[in-house]
């Protein structure tokens, strides 16, 4: 027969009371916090799931912060590029006006002064601040302005390292741009090739920027257009410079102003009267900054041309090339603005997606952690009753003693 000592009875009663009290306190704590899980012991699996969900929500919060910062920087960049395109439009208008045949040296010098003002404005826009001590177009070098200006000479001091922010899972948005790619690496002329008059020309002929008539026929090689004047007849010869060996003559003929010359996919127009031995160059377009293009045009407009037909012809050639180059620069910057606009639209879409996913995970977290008050109220009543029963049971057992029967 099993014997239960009085001490064991008392200890069991106390343990029962403590256990029922602990259960009651847990339920009261749940009702006070509104959470079903207030510690890992409440629901180990649920607590692990809750931790995972909270980690994901924290990641969404960081994505949101990155999206907001990226939107701010892209809006700043877009605003600066809008001002830059307006400046390029102003330059185009000034260059067209400078080509007016009725203008003299003084008028062109005035236009040159106005263009110098626009040049300074463009440099200021290219050095746009991000509002936090850095620069929008410096690449990764944020401690110094990306462009420096000395007279009409503009240099780039930044780098081509681009900053990106993670705005969604494995999706990075570029938020800083290199001014070198934006403003320096632009194809001058018509974008395919450039035209220029040799500095030693003595005639009054000038050449336009030209255009491509057959892209498949382009060779990517430089050409020289030479003129010969003999017995009152002007003839021309076009030679292609080859990678090795002597030059190849690709076109010849008699010149009468104006004349359109076409050869190997290239078309250029020449006007005016060349002198014997005058030459013009047609070369593949490399890279030239918009600032250098503008500086060349300014310098050409400052040169006096009155009574100097050769100098005037040089100026007209430079202006023609500058006008075409500015058109290409405008297209280039507009494409970059379109990229930024697309980035802003993408950020807006990712923001909506982020908010939707965040709501889904918050709903899931609520399902794991939040308390069902109706169920908790019933459970509280049950545990209060259980606690009261434990107290009464202990009270009854504690009175059982052998001395009560002596």
GROMACS .gro file of N, CA and C in nm, residues 87-99 111 115 122 186-191 193-197 206-210 288-301 313-331:
model
  195
   87UNK      N    1   1.996   7.498  -7.112
   87UNK     CA    2   2.118   7.568  -7.150
   87UNK      C    3   2.165   7.529  -7.290
   88UNK      N    4   2.155   7.403  -7.324
   88UNK     CA    5   2.194   7.357  -7.459
   88UNK      C    6   2.102   7.418  -7.565
   89UNK      N    7   1.975   7.429  -7.532
   89UNK     CA    8   1.882   7.494  -7.625
   89UNK      C    9   1.922   7.640  -7.648
   90UNK      N   10   1.960   7.708  -7.541
   90UNK     CA   11   2.005   7.847  -7.554
   90UNK      C   12   2.129   7.856  -7.642
   91UNK      N   13   2.221   7.762  -7.624
   91UNK     CA   14   2.344   7.762  -7.705
   91UNK      C   15   2.310   7.745  -7.852
   92UNK      N   16   2.221   7.652  -7.882
   92UNK     CA   17   2.183   7.631  -8.022
   92UNK      C   18   2.128   7.759  -8.084
   93UNK      N   19   2.044   7.828  -8.011
   93UNK     CA   20   1.987   7.953  -8.063
   93UNK      C   21   2.096   8.058  -8.086
   94UNK      N   22   2.192   8.068  -7.993
   94UNK     CA   23   2.299   8.166  -8.008
   94UNK      C   24   2.388   8.132  -8.127
   95UNK      N   25   2.415   8.005  -8.148
   95UNK     CA   26   2.501   7.965  -8.260
   95UNK      C   27   2.433   7.993  -8.394
   96UNK      N   28   2.304   7.968  -8.398
   96UNK     CA   29   2.230   8.000  -8.522
   96UNK      C   30   2.235   8.149  -8.550
   97UNK      N   31   2.216   8.229  -8.444
   97UNK     CA   32   2.222   8.374  -8.460
   97UNK      C   33   2.361   8.420  -8.503
   98UNK      N   34   2.465   8.355  -8.449
   98UNK     CA   35   2.602   8.394  -8.482
   98UNK      C   36   2.634   8.370  -8.629
   99UNK      N   37   2.562   8.277  -8.691
   99UNK     CA   38   2.586   8.248  -8.832
   99UNK      C   39   2.519   8.347  -8.926
  111UNK      N   40   2.784   8.779  -7.874
  111UNK     CA   41   2.729   8.643  -7.862
  111UNK      C   42   2.829   8.554  -7.790
  115UNK      N   43   2.764   8.333  -7.459
  115UNK     CA   44   2.793   8.189  -7.453
  115UNK      C   45   2.886   8.156  -7.337
  122UNK      N   46   2.632   7.603  -6.720
  122UNK     CA   47   2.635   7.457  -6.740
  122UNK      C   48   2.730   7.390  -6.643
  186UNK      N   49   3.071   6.249  -7.546
  186UNK     CA   50   2.968   6.279  -7.646
  186UNK      C   51   3.035   6.280  -7.783
  187UNK      N   52   2.970   6.218  -7.879
  187UNK     CA   53   3.024   6.216  -8.015
  187UNK      C   54   2.998   6.352  -8.081
  188UNK      N   55   3.103   6.424  -8.119
  188UNK     CA   56   3.083   6.555  -8.181
  188UNK      C   57   3.040   6.543  -8.327
  189UNK      N   58   3.021   6.657  -8.391
  189UNK     CA   59   2.977   6.657  -8.531
  189UNK      C   60   2.839   6.598  -8.542
  190UNK      N   61   2.820   6.515  -8.644
  190UNK     CA   62   2.689   6.453  -8.662
  190UNK      C   63   2.676   6.322  -8.584
  191UNK      N   64   2.775   6.291  -8.504
  191UNK     CA   65   2.773   6.170  -8.423
  191UNK      C   66   2.847   6.055  -8.485
  193UNK      N   67   3.083   6.122  -8.780
  193UNK     CA   68   3.212   6.177  -8.821
  193UNK      C   69   3.211   6.328  -8.802
  194UNK      N   70   3.329   6.386  -8.803
  194UNK     CA   71   3.345   6.531  -8.790
  194UNK      C   72   3.411   6.587  -8.915
  195UNK      N   73   3.388   6.713  -8.939
  195UNK     CA   74   3.452   6.781  -9.052
  195UNK      C   75   3.529   6.901  -8.998
  196UNK      N   76   3.639   6.934  -9.065
  196UNK     CA   77   3.720   7.048  -9.020
  196UNK      C   78   3.800   7.103  -9.137
  197UNK      N   79   3.826   7.232  -9.131
  197UNK     CA   80   3.912   7.297  -9.231
  197UNK      C   81   4.054   7.300  -9.179
  206UNK      N   82   3.415   7.673  -9.698
  206UNK     CA   83   3.388   7.611  -9.569
  206UNK      C   84   3.303   7.487  -9.590
  207UNK      N   85   3.303   7.399  -9.492
  207UNK     CA   86   3.236   7.269  -9.503
  207UNK      C   87   3.134   7.255  -9.391
  208UNK      N   88   3.022   7.190  -9.419
  208UNK     CA   89   2.921   7.169  -9.314
  208UNK      C   90   2.954   7.044  -9.235
  209UNK      N   91   2.866   7.010  -9.139
  209UNK     CA   92   2.891   6.894  -9.051
  209UNK      C   93   2.869   6.762  -9.122
  210UNK      N   94   2.799   6.764  -9.237
  210UNK     CA   95   2.777   6.642  -9.313
  210UNK      C   96   2.675   6.550  -9.251
  288UNK      N   97   3.416   6.406  -7.729
  288UNK     CA   98   3.448   6.546  -7.699
  288UNK      C   99   3.345   6.599  -7.602
  289UNK      N  100   3.392   6.667  -7.498
  289UNK     CA  101   3.298   6.719  -7.398
  289UNK      C  102   3.219   6.834  -7.456
  290UNK      N  103   3.098   6.850  -7.405
  290UNK     CA  104   3.014   6.961  -7.450
  290UNK      C  105   3.079   7.094  -7.414
  291UNK      N  106   3.159   7.095  -7.307
  291UNK     CA  107   3.226   7.218  -7.267
  291UNK      C  108   3.335   7.256  -7.367
  292UNK      N  109   3.411   7.156  -7.414
  292UNK     CA  110   3.516   7.183  -7.512
  292UNK      C  111   3.456   7.230  -7.644
  293UNK      N  112   3.345   7.168  -7.684
  293UNK     CA  113   3.278   7.210  -7.808
  293UNK      C  114   3.236   7.356  -7.800
  294UNK      N  115   3.179   7.393  -7.686
  294UNK     CA  116   3.134   7.530  -7.668
  294UNK      C  117   3.253   7.626  -7.663
  295UNK      N  118   3.360   7.585  -7.598
  295UNK     CA  119   3.478   7.671  -7.588
  295UNK      C  120   3.538   7.698  -7.726
  296UNK      N  121   3.539   7.597  -7.812
  296UNK     CA  122   3.591   7.617  -7.949
  296UNK      C  123   3.504   7.717  -8.025
  297UNK      N  124   3.372   7.705  -8.009
  297UNK     CA  125   3.282   7.799  -8.078
  297UNK      C  126   3.303   7.941  -8.026
  298UNK      N  127   3.319   7.955  -7.895
  298UNK     CA  128   3.341   8.088  -7.837
  298UNK      C  129   3.469   8.151  -7.890
  299UNK      N  130   3.573   8.070  -7.895
  299UNK     CA  131   3.701   8.121  -7.945
  299UNK      C  132   3.690   8.163  -8.091
  300UNK      N  133   3.617   8.085  -8.172
  300UNK     CA  134   3.599   8.120  -8.313
  300UNK      C  135   3.522   8.250  -8.329
  301UNK      N  136   3.421   8.271  -8.244
  301UNK     CA  137   3.340   8.392  -8.255
  301UNK      C  138   3.416   8.516  -8.211
  313UNK      N  139   3.577   8.185  -9.322
  313UNK     CA  140   3.543   8.049  -9.365
  313UNK      C  141   3.574   7.948  -9.254
  314UNK      N  142   3.688   7.969  -9.185
  314UNK     CA  143   3.722   7.882  -9.073
  314UNK      C  144   3.613   7.890  -8.966
  315UNK      N  145   3.570   8.014  -8.936
  315UNK     CA  146   3.468   8.033  -8.834
  315UNK      C  147   3.338   7.963  -8.873
  316UNK      N  148   3.297   7.975  -9.000
  316UNK     CA  149   3.173   7.912  -9.045
  316UNK      C  150   3.180   7.760  -9.034
  317UNK      N  151   3.297   7.704  -9.065
  317UNK     CA  152   3.313   7.559  -9.050
  317UNK      C  153   3.300   7.517  -8.904
  318UNK      N  154   3.364   7.594  -8.814
  318UNK     CA  155   3.357   7.561  -8.670
  318UNK      C  156   3.214   7.575  -8.619
  319UNK      N  157   3.145   7.682  -8.661
  319UNK     CA  158   3.007   7.702  -8.615
  319UNK      C  159   2.915   7.591  -8.665
  320UNK      N  160   2.935   7.550  -8.791
  320UNK     CA  161   2.853   7.442  -8.845
  320UNK      C  162   2.872   7.313  -8.766
  321UNK      N  163   2.999   7.283  -8.735
  321UNK     CA  164   3.026   7.164  -8.655
  321UNK      C  165   2.973   7.176  -8.514
  322UNK      N  166   2.983   7.297  -8.454
  322UNK     CA  167   2.935   7.318  -8.318
  322UNK      C  168   2.784   7.302  -8.309
  323UNK      N  169   2.713   7.353  -8.411
  323UNK     CA  170   2.567   7.339  -8.412
  323UNK      C  171   2.528   7.191  -8.415
  324UNK      N  172   2.594   7.114  -8.500
  324UNK     CA  173   2.564   6.970  -8.508
  324UNK      C  174   2.602   6.901  -8.377
  325UNK      N  175   2.715   6.941  -8.319
  325UNK     CA  176   2.760   6.880  -8.194
  325UNK      C  177   2.663   6.908  -8.081
  326UNK      N  178   2.610   7.030  -8.075
  326UNK     CA  179   2.515   7.065  -7.971
  326UNK      C  180   2.384   6.988  -7.988
  327UNK      N  181   2.346   6.964  -8.111
  327UNK     CA  182   2.227   6.882  -8.135
  327UNK      C  183   2.248   6.741  -8.082
  328UNK      N  184   2.368   6.688  -8.108
  328UNK     CA  185   2.400   6.555  -8.055
  328UNK      C  186   2.409   6.553  -7.904
  329UNK      N  187   2.467   6.660  -7.845
  329UNK     CA  188   2.477   6.669  -7.699
  329UNK      C  189   2.338   6.676  -7.636
  330UNK      N  190   2.248   6.750  -7.700
  330UNK     CA  191   2.112   6.761  -7.648
  330UNK      C  192   2.043   6.625  -7.650
  331UNK      N  193   2.057   6.552  -7.760
  331UNK     CA  194   1.999   6.418  -7.768
  331UNK      C  195   2.057   6.327  -7.661
   0.00000   0.00000   0.00000
